[in-house]
PDB file of C-alpha atoms in Angstrom:
ATOM      1  CA  MET A1377       0.032  -0.083  -0.126  1.00  0.00           C
ATOM      2  CA  ASP A1378       2.879   2.460   0.895  1.00  0.00           C
ATOM      3  CA  GLU A1379       4.443   1.768  -2.683  1.00  0.00           C
ATOM      4  CA  SER A1380       1.512   2.670  -4.471  1.00  0.00           C
ATOM      5  CA  LYS A1381       0.719   5.663  -2.477  1.00  0.00           C
ATOM      6  CA  THR A1382       4.319   6.735  -3.360  1.00  0.00           C
ATOM      7  CA  ASP A1383       3.997   6.062  -6.911  1.00  0.00           C
ATOM      8  CA  ARG A1384       0.637   7.804  -6.958  1.00  0.00           C
ATOM      9  CA  ALA A1385       2.010  10.938  -5.371  1.00  0.00           C
ATOM     10  CA  SER A1386       5.243  10.941  -7.819  1.00  0.00           C
ATOM     11  CA  THR A1387       2.871  10.591 -11.064  1.00  0.00           C
ATOM     12  CA  LYS A1388       0.815  13.640  -9.646  1.00  0.00           C
ATOM     13  CA  ARG A1389       3.954  15.589  -8.978  1.00  0.00           C
ATOM     14  CA  GLY A1390       5.093  14.867 -12.759  1.00  0.00           C
ATOM     15  CA  ARG A1391       2.028  14.968 -14.749  1.00  0.00           C
ATOM     16  CA  GLY A1392      -0.909  15.170 -12.417  1.00  0.00           C
ATOM     17  CA  SER A1393      -3.853  16.689 -14.542  1.00  0.00           C
ATOM     18  CA  ILE A1394      -2.933  13.920 -17.205  1.00  0.00           C
ATOM     19  CA  HIS A1395      -3.192  11.069 -14.990  1.00  0.00           C
ATOM     20  CA  ASP A1396      -6.359  12.315 -13.473  1.00  0.00           C
ATOM     21  CA  HIS A1397      -7.898  12.924 -16.687  1.00  0.00           C
ATOM     22  CA  LYS A1398      -7.189   9.462 -17.918  1.00  0.00           C
ATOM     23  CA  SER A1399      -8.299   7.687 -14.535  1.00  0.00           C
ATOM     24  CA  ALA A1400     -11.618   9.531 -14.652  1.00  0.00           C
ATOM     25  CA  LEU A1401     -12.115   8.783 -18.498  1.00  0.00           C
ATOM     26  CA  ARG A1402     -11.573   5.158 -17.666  1.00  0.00           C
ATOM     27  CA  ILE A1403     -13.808   5.308 -14.806  1.00  0.00           C
ATOM     28  CA  SER A1404     -16.619   6.964 -16.965  1.00  0.00           C
ATOM     29  CA  GLY A1405     -15.925   4.454 -19.400  1.00  0.00           C
ATOM     30  CA  ASN A1406     -16.452   1.486 -17.501  1.00  0.00           C
ATOM     31  CA  ARG A1407     -19.887   3.195 -16.365  1.00  0.00           C
ATOM     32  CA  PHE A1408     -20.909   3.635 -19.869  1.00  0.00           C
ATOM     33  CA  PHE A1409     -20.033   0.303 -20.902  1.00  0.00           C
ATOM     34  CA  GLY A1410     -21.869  -1.062 -18.227  1.00  0.00           C
ATOM     35  CA  LYS A1411     -24.586   0.750 -19.047  1.00  0.00           C
ATOM     36  CA  ILE A1412     -24.519  -0.500 -22.987  1.00  0.00           C
ATOM     37  CA  GLU A1413     -24.416  -3.801 -21.596  1.00  0.00           C
ATOM     38  CA  LEU A1414     -27.415  -3.807 -19.271  1.00  0.00           C
ATOM     39  CA  TYR A1415     -29.486  -2.072 -22.415  1.00  0.00           C
ATOM     40  CA  THR A1416     -28.374  -4.740 -24.765  1.00  0.00           C
ATOM     41  CA  PHE A1417     -29.199  -7.523 -22.365  1.00  0.00           C
ATOM     42  CA  LYS A1418     -32.673  -5.787 -21.887  1.00  0.00           C
ATOM     43  CA  ILE A1419     -32.984  -5.447 -25.578  1.00  0.00           C
ATOM     44  CA  ASP A1420     -32.235  -9.037 -26.234  1.00  0.00           C
ATOM     45  CA  HIS A1421     -34.600 -10.412 -23.575  1.00  0.00           C
ATOM     46  CA  ALA A1422     -37.474  -8.443 -25.278  1.00  0.00           C
ATOM     47  CA  PHE A1423     -36.746  -9.828 -28.768  1.00  0.00           C
ATOM     48  CA  CYS A1424     -36.690 -13.178 -27.202  1.00  0.00           C
ATOM     49  CA  VAL A1425     -40.073 -12.704 -25.463  1.00  0.00           C
ATOM     50  CA  GLN A1426     -41.427 -11.399 -28.832  1.00  0.00           C
ATOM     51  CA  ALA A1427     -39.967 -14.191 -30.915  1.00  0.00           C
ATOM     52  CA  ASN A1428     -41.379 -16.994 -28.313  1.00  0.00           C
ATOM     53  CA  PRO A1429     -44.371 -15.509 -26.440  1.00  0.00           C
ATOM     54  CA  PRO A1430     -44.720 -17.603 -23.146  1.00  0.00           C
ATOM     55  CA  GLU A1431     -48.382 -18.259 -24.084  1.00  0.00           C
ATOM     56  CA  ARG A1432     -47.636 -19.954 -27.264  1.00  0.00           C
ATOM     57  CA  SER A1433     -44.769 -21.615 -25.731  1.00  0.00           C
ATOM     58  CA  VAL A1434     -46.560 -23.223 -23.002  1.00  0.00           C
ATOM     59  CA  ILE A1435     -49.239 -24.533 -25.492  1.00  0.00           C
TER      60      ILE A1435
END
């Protein structure tokens, strides 16, 4: 833990704004892709239900 703290402090001392900007982009990108995966899963589920309605599949 101490080593990571010292490395992070040294990178911030050298080019802090660029490093912080990259980490912020990475976090927002992960959230963005998480939302995309959630929406695609909902869309796929909706298409599966439309293709195979539960009423017809039971009969």
